[in-house]
PDB file of C-alpha atoms in Angstrom:
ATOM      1  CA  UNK A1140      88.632  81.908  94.455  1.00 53.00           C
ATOM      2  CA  UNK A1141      90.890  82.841  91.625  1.00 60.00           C
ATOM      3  CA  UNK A1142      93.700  80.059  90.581  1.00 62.00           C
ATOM      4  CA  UNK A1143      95.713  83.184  88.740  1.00 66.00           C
ATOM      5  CA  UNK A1144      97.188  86.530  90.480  1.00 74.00           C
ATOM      6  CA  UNK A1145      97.326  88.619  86.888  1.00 80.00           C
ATOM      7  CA  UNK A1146      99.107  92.693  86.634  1.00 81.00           C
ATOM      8  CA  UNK A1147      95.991  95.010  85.491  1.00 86.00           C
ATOM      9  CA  UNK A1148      96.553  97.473  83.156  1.00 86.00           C
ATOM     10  CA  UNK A1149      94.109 100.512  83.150  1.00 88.00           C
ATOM     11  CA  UNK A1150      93.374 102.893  80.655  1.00 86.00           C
ATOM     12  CA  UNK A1151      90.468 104.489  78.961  1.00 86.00           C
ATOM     13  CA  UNK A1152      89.097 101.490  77.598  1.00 88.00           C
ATOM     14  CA  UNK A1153      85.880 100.294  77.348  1.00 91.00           C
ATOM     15  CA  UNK A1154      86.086  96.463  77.395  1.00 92.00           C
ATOM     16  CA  UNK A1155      88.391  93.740  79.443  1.00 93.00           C
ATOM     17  CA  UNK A1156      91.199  92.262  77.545  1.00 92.00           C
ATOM     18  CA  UNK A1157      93.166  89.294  78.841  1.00 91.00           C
ATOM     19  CA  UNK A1158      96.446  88.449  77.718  1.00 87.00           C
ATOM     20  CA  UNK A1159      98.942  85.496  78.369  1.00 82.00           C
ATOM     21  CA  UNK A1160     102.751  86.984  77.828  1.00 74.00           C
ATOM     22  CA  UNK A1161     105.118  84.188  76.233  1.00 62.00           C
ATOM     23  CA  UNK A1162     106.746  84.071  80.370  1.00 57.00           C
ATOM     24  CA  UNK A1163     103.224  83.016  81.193  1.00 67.00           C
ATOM     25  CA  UNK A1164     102.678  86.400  83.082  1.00 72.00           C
ATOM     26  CA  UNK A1165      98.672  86.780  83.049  1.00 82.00           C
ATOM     27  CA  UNK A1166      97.901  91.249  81.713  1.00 84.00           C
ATOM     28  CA  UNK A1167      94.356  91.977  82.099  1.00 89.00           C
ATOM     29  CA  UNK A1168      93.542  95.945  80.196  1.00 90.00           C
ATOM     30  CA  UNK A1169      90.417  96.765  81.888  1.00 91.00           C
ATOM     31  CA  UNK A1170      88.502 100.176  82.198  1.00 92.00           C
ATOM     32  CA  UNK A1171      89.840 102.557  84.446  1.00 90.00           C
ATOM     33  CA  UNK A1172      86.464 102.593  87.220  1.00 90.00           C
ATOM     34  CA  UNK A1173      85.742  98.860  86.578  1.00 91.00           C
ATOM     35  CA  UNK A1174      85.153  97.362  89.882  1.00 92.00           C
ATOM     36  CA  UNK A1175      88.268  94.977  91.029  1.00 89.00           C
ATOM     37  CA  UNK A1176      85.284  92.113  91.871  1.00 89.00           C
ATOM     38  CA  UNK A1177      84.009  92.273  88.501  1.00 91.00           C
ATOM     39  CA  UNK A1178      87.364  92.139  86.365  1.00 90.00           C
ATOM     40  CA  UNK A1179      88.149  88.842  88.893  1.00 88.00           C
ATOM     41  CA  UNK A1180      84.838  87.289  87.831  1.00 90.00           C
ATOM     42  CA  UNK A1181      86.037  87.789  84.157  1.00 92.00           C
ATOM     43  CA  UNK A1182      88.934  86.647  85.047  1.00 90.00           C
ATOM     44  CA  UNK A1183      87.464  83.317  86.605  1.00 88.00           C
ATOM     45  CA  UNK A1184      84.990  83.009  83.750  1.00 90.00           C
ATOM     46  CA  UNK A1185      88.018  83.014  81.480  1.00 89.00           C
ATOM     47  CA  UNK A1186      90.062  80.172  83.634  1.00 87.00           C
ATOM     48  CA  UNK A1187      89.812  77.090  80.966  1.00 85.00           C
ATOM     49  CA  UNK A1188      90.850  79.683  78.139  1.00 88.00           C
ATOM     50  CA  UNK A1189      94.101  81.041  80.262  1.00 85.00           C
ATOM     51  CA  UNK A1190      94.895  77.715  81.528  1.00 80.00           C
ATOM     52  CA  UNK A1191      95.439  76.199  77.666  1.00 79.00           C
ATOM     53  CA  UNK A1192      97.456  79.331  76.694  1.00 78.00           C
ATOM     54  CA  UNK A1193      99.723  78.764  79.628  1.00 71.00           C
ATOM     55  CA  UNK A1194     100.374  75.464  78.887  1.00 66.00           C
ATOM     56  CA  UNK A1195     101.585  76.337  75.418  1.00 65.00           C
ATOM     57  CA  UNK A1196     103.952  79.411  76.480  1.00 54.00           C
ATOM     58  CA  UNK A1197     107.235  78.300  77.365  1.00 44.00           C
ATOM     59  CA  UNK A1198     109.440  79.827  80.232  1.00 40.00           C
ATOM     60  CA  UNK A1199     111.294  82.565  79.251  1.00 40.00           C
ATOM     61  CA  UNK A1200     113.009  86.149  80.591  1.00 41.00           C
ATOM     62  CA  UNK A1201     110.571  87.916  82.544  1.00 46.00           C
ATOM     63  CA  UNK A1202     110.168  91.414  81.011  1.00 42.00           C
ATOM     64  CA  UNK A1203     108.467  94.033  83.843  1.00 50.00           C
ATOM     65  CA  UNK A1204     105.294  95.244  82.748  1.00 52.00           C
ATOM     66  CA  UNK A1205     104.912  99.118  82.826  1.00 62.00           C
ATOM     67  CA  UNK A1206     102.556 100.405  85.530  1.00 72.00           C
ATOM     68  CA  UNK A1207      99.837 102.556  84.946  1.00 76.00           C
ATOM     69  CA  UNK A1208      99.702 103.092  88.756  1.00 81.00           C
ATOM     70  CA  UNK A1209      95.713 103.627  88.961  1.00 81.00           C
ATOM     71  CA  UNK A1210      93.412 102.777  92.118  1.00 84.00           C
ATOM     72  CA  UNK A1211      92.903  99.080  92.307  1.00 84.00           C
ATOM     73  CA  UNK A1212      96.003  98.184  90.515  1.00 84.00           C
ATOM     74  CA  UNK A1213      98.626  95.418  92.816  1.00 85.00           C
ATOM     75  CA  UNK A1214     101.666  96.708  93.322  1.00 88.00           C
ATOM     76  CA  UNK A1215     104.410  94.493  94.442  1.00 88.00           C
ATOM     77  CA  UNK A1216     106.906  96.140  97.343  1.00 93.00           C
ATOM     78  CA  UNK A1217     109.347  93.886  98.986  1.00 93.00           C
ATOM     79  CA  UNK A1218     107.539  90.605  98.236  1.00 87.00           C
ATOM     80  CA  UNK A1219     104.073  91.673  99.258  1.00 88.00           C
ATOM     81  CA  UNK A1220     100.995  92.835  97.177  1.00 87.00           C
ATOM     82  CA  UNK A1221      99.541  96.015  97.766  1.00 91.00           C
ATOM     83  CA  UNK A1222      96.469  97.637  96.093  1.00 91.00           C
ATOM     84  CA  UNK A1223      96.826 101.071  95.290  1.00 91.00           C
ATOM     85  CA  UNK A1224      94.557 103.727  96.977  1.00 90.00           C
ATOM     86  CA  UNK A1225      94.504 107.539  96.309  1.00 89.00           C
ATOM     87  CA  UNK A1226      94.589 109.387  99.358  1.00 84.00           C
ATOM     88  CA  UNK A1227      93.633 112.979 100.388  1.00 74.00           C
ATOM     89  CA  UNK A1228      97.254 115.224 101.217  1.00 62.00           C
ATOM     90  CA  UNK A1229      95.219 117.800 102.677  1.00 59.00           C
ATOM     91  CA  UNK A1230      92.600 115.828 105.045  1.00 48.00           C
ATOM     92  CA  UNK A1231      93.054 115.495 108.426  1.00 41.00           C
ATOM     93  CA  UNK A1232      92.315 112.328 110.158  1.00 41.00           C
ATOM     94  CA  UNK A1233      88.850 112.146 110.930  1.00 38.00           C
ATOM     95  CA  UNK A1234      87.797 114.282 108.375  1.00 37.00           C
ATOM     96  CA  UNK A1235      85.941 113.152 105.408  1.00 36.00           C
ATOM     97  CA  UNK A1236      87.384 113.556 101.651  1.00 39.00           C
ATOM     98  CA  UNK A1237      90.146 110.670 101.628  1.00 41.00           C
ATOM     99  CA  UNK A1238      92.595 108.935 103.621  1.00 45.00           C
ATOM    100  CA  UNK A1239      95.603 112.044 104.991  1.00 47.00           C
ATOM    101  CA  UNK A1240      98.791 111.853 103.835  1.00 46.00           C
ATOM    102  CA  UNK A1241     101.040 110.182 106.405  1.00 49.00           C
ATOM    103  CA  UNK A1242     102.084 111.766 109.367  1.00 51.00           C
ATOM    104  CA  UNK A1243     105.525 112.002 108.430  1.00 55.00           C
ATOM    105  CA  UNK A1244     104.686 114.331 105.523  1.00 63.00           C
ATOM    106  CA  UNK A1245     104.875 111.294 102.891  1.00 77.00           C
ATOM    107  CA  UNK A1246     102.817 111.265 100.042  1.00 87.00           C
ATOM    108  CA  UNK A1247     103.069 107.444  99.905  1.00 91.00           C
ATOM    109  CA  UNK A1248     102.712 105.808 102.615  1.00 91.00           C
ATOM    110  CA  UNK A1249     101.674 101.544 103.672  1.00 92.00           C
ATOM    111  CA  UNK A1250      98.597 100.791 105.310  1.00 90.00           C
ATOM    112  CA  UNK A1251      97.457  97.258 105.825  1.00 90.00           C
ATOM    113  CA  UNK A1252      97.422  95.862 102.359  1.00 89.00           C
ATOM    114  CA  UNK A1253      97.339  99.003 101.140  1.00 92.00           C
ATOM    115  CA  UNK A1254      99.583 101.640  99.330  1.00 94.00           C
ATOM    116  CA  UNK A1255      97.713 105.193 100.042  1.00 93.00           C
ATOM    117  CA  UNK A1256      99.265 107.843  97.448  1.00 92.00           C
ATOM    118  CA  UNK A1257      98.286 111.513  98.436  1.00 90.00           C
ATOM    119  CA  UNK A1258      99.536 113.498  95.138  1.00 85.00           C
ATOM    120  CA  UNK A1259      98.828 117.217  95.299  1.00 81.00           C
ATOM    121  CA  UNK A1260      97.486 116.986  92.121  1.00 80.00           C
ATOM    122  CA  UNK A1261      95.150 113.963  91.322  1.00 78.00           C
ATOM    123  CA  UNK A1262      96.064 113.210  87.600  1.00 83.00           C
ATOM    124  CA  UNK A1263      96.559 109.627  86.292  1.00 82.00           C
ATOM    125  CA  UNK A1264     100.392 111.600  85.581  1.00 85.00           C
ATOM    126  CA  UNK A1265     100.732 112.804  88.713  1.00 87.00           C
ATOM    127  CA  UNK A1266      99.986 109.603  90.346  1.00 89.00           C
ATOM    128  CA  UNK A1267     102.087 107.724  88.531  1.00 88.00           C
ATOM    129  CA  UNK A1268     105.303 110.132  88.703  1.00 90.00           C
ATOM    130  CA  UNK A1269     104.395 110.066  93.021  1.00 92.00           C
ATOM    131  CA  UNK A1270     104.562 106.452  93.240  1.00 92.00           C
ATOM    132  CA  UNK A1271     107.724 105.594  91.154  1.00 92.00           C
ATOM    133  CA  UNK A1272     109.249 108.216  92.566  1.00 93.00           C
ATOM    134  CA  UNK A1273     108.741 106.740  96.021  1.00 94.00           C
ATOM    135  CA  UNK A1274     109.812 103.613  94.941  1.00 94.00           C
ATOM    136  CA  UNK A1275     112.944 104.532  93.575  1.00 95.00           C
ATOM    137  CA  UNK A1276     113.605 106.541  96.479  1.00 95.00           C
ATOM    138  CA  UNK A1277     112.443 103.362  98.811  1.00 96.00           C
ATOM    139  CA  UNK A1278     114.763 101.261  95.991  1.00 97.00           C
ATOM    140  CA  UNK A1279     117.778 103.694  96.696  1.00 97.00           C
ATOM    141  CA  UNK A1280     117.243 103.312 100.628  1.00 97.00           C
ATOM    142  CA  UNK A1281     116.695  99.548 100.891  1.00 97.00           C
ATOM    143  CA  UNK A1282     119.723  98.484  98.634  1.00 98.00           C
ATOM    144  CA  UNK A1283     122.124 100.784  99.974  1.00 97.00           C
ATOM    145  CA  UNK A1284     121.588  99.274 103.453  1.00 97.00           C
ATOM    146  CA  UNK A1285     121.463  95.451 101.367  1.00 97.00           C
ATOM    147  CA  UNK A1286     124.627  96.197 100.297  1.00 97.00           C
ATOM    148  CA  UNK A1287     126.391  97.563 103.252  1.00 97.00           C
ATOM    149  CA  UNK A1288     125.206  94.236 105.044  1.00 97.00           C
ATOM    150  CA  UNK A1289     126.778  92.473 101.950  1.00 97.00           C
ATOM    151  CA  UNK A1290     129.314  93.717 101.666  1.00 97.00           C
ATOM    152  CA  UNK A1291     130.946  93.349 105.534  1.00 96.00           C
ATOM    153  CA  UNK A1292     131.159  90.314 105.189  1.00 96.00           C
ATOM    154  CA  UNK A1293     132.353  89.570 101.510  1.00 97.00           C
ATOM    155  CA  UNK A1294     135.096  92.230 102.630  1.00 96.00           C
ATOM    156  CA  UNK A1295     136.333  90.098 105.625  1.00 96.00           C
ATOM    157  CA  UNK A1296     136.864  87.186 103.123  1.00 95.00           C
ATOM    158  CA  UNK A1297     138.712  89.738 100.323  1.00 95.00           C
ATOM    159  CA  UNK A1298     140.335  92.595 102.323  1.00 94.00           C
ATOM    160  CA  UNK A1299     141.700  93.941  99.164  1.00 92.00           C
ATOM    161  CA  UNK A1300     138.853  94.899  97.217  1.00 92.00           C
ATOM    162  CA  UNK A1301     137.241  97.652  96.589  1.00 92.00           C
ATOM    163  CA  UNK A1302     133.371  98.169  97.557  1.00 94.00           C
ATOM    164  CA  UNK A1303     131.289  99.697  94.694  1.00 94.00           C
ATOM    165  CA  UNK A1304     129.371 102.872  94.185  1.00 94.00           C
ATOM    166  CA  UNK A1305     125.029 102.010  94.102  1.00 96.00           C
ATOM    167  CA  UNK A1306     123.758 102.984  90.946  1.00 95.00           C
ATOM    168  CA  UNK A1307     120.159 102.295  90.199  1.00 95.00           C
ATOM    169  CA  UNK A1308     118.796 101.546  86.629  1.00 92.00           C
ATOM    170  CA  UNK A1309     115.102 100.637  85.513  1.00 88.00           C
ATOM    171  CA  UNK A1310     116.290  97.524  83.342  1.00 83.00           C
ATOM    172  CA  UNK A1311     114.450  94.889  81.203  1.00 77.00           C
ATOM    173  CA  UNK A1312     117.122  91.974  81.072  1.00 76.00           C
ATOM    174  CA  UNK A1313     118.983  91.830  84.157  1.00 84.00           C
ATOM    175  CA  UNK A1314     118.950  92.470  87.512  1.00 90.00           C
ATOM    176  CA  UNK A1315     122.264  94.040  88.165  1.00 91.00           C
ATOM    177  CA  UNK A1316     125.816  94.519  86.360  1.00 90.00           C
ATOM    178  CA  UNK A1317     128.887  95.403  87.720  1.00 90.00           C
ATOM    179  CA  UNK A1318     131.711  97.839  85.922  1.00 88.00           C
ATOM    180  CA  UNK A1319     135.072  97.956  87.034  1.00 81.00           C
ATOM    181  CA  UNK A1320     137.848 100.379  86.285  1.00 71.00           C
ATOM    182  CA  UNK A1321     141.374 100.997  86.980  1.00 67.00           C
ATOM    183  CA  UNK A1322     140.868 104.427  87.944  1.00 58.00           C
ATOM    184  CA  UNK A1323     137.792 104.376  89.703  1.00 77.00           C
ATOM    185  CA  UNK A1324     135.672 101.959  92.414  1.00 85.00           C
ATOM    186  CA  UNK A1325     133.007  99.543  90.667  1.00 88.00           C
ATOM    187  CA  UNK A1326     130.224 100.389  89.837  1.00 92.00           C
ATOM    188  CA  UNK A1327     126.788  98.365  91.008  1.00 94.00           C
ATOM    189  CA  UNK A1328     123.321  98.536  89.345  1.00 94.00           C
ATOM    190  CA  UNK A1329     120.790  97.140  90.509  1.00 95.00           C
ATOM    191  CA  UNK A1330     117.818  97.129  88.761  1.00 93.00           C
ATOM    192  CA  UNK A1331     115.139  99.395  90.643  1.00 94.00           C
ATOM    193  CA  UNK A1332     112.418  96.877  90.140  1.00 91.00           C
ATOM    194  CA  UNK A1333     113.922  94.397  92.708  1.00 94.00           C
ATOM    195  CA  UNK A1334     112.279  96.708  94.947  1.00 94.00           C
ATOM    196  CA  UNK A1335     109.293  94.567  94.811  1.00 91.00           C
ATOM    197  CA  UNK A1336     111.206  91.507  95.877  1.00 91.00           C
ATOM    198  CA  UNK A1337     111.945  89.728  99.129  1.00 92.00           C
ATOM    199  CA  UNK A1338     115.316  91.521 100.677  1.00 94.00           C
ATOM    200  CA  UNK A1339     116.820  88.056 100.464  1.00 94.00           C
ATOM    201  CA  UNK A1340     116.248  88.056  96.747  1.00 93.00           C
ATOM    202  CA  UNK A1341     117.445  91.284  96.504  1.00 96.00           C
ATOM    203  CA  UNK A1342     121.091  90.082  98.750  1.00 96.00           C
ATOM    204  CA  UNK A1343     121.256  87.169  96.237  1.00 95.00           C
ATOM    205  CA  UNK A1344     121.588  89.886  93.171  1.00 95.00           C
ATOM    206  CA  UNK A1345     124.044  91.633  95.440  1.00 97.00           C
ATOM    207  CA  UNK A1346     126.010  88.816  96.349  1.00 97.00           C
ATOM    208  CA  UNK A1347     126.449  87.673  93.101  1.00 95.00           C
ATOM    209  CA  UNK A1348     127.518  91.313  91.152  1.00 95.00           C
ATOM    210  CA  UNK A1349     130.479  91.482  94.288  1.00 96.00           C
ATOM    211  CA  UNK A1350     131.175  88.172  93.642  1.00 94.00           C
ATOM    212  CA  UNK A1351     132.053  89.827  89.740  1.00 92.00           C
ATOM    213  CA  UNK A1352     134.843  91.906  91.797  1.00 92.00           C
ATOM    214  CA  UNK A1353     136.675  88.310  91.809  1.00 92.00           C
ATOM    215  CA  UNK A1354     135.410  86.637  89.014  1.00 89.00           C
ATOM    216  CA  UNK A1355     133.910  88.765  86.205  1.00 87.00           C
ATOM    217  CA  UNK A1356     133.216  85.321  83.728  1.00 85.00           C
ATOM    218  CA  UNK A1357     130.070  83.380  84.811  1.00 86.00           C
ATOM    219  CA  UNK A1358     132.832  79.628  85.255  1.00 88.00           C
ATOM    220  CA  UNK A1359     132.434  77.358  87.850  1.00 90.00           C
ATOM    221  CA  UNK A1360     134.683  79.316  89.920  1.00 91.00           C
ATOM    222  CA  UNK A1361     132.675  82.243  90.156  1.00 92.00           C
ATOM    223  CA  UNK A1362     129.388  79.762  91.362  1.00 93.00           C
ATOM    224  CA  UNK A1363     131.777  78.444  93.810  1.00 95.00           C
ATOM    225  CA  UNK A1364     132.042  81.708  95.391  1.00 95.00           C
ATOM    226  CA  UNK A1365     128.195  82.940  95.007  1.00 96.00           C
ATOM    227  CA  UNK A1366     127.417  79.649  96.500  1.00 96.00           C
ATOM    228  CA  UNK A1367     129.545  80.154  99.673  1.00 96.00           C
ATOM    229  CA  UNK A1368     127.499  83.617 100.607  1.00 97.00           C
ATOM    230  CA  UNK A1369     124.413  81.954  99.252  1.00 95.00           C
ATOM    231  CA  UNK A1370     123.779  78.438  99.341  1.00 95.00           C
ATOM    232  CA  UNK A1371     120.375  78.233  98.133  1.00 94.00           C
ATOM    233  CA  UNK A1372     121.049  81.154  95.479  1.00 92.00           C
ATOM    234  CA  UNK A1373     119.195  79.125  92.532  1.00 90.00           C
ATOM    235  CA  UNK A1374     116.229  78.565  94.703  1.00 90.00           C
ATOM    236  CA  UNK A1375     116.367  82.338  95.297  1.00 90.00           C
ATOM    237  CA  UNK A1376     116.901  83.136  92.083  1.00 88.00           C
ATOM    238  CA  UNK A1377     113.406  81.097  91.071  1.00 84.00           C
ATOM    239  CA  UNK A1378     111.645  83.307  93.817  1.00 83.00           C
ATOM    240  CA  UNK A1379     113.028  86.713  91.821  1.00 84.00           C
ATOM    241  CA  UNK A1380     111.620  85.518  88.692  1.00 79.00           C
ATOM    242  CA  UNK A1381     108.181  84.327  90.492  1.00 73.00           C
ATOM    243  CA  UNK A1382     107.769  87.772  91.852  1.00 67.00           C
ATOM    244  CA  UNK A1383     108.808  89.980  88.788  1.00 65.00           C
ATOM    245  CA  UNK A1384     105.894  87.671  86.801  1.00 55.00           C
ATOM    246  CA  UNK A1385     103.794  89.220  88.826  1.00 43.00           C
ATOM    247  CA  UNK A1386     104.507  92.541  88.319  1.00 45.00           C
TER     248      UNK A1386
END
């Protein structure tokens, strides 16, 4: 059994590189066929090797690792792990020549641990453009309702304020900012990688850019406040980072 979950990079490679990122994130490059079972016995063969390098890489901000989006490759959605299949969009179910697309004409689509894409056209391109733009639109979907639920009740407590307009941005730093004008409603964005954390995680990023509506400094006041809509917001805050290290 593996000790590491590692991101795998595919391209048209011939070899296996592994690579220990200064936040202690574990890349693996591998071919784009190789078998998943034999890049996690290289993997394990490697364990002494990856375990010294992470014990001299120091914690630091987690930087999202691009996606090549191939078949076998984890993707992260809401907290959970899912290994990317390519699907058939014109198969019918019990047909042969691929999993169909999903019934409700989705050409991404969950199935066990699995994320079936059904791209009309099969390219490594075309793949990848399918899935993030599913994700983005699953991102736009899943934070807009986040933030409605947020935002009821930080509204009872400040009547006066003004809820923001959702903006999404694909950001390497941060995982939200909030922009305020005089002639205008705030703006939000949120980071559209969250979408591969818990939707707790993603309330504690959205409790603490409202929380900027009252406090826009990062004092002891502003903590105060975050605190009171999330108690346990630096444990939460740990579980964000955990999850974007694996992406």
């Amino acid at each position: 059994m593996l000790m590491f979950a590692y991101t795998i990079i595919r391209s048209r490679r011939t070899t296996v590189q592994i690579s220990v990122l200064p936040d202690r994130t574990i890349v693996v490059r591998a071919p784009l066929f190789a078998p998943r079972q034999k890049i996690d016995e290289i993997v394990a063969g490697k364990e002494r090797w990856i375990q010294k390098k992470i014990s001299t890489r120091t914690t630091a901000v987690v930087l999202p690792v691009r996606h090549a989006y191939v078949p076998g490759e984890t993707v992260m959605y809401l907290g959970k792990p899912y290994i990317l299949r390519i699907g058939n969009a014109d198969a019918k179910p019990g047909h042969e020549g691929g999993t169909p697309a999903d019934k409700n004409g989705s050409p991404v689509y969950r199935d066990g641990n699995h994320l079936i894409v059904c791209p009309r056209n099969r390219t490594v391109q075309a793949v990848q453009r399918t899935v993030e733009t599913w994700l983005r639109n699953q991102a736009r979907m899943v934070f807009s309702e986040i933030l409605d639920e947020c935002w009821k009740r930080f509204s009872e407590r400040y009547p006066d304020a003004v809820q923001p307009e959702l903006h999404l941005r694909t950001m390497k730093s941060r995982w939200g900012s909030l922009s305020q004008g005089t002639l205008r409603p705030p703006h939000m964005t949120l980071n559209t990688l969250l979408i591969g954390t818990e939707p707790y995680c993603i309330k504690q990023v959205v409790y603490h850019e409202l929380c900027h509506i009252v406090h826009p400094d990062h004092s002891r006041a502003f903590y105060e406040i975050l605190a009171s809509f999330v108690p346990d917001w630096k444990e939460t805050k740990k579980r964000t980072e955990q999850i974007f290290s694996l992406r």
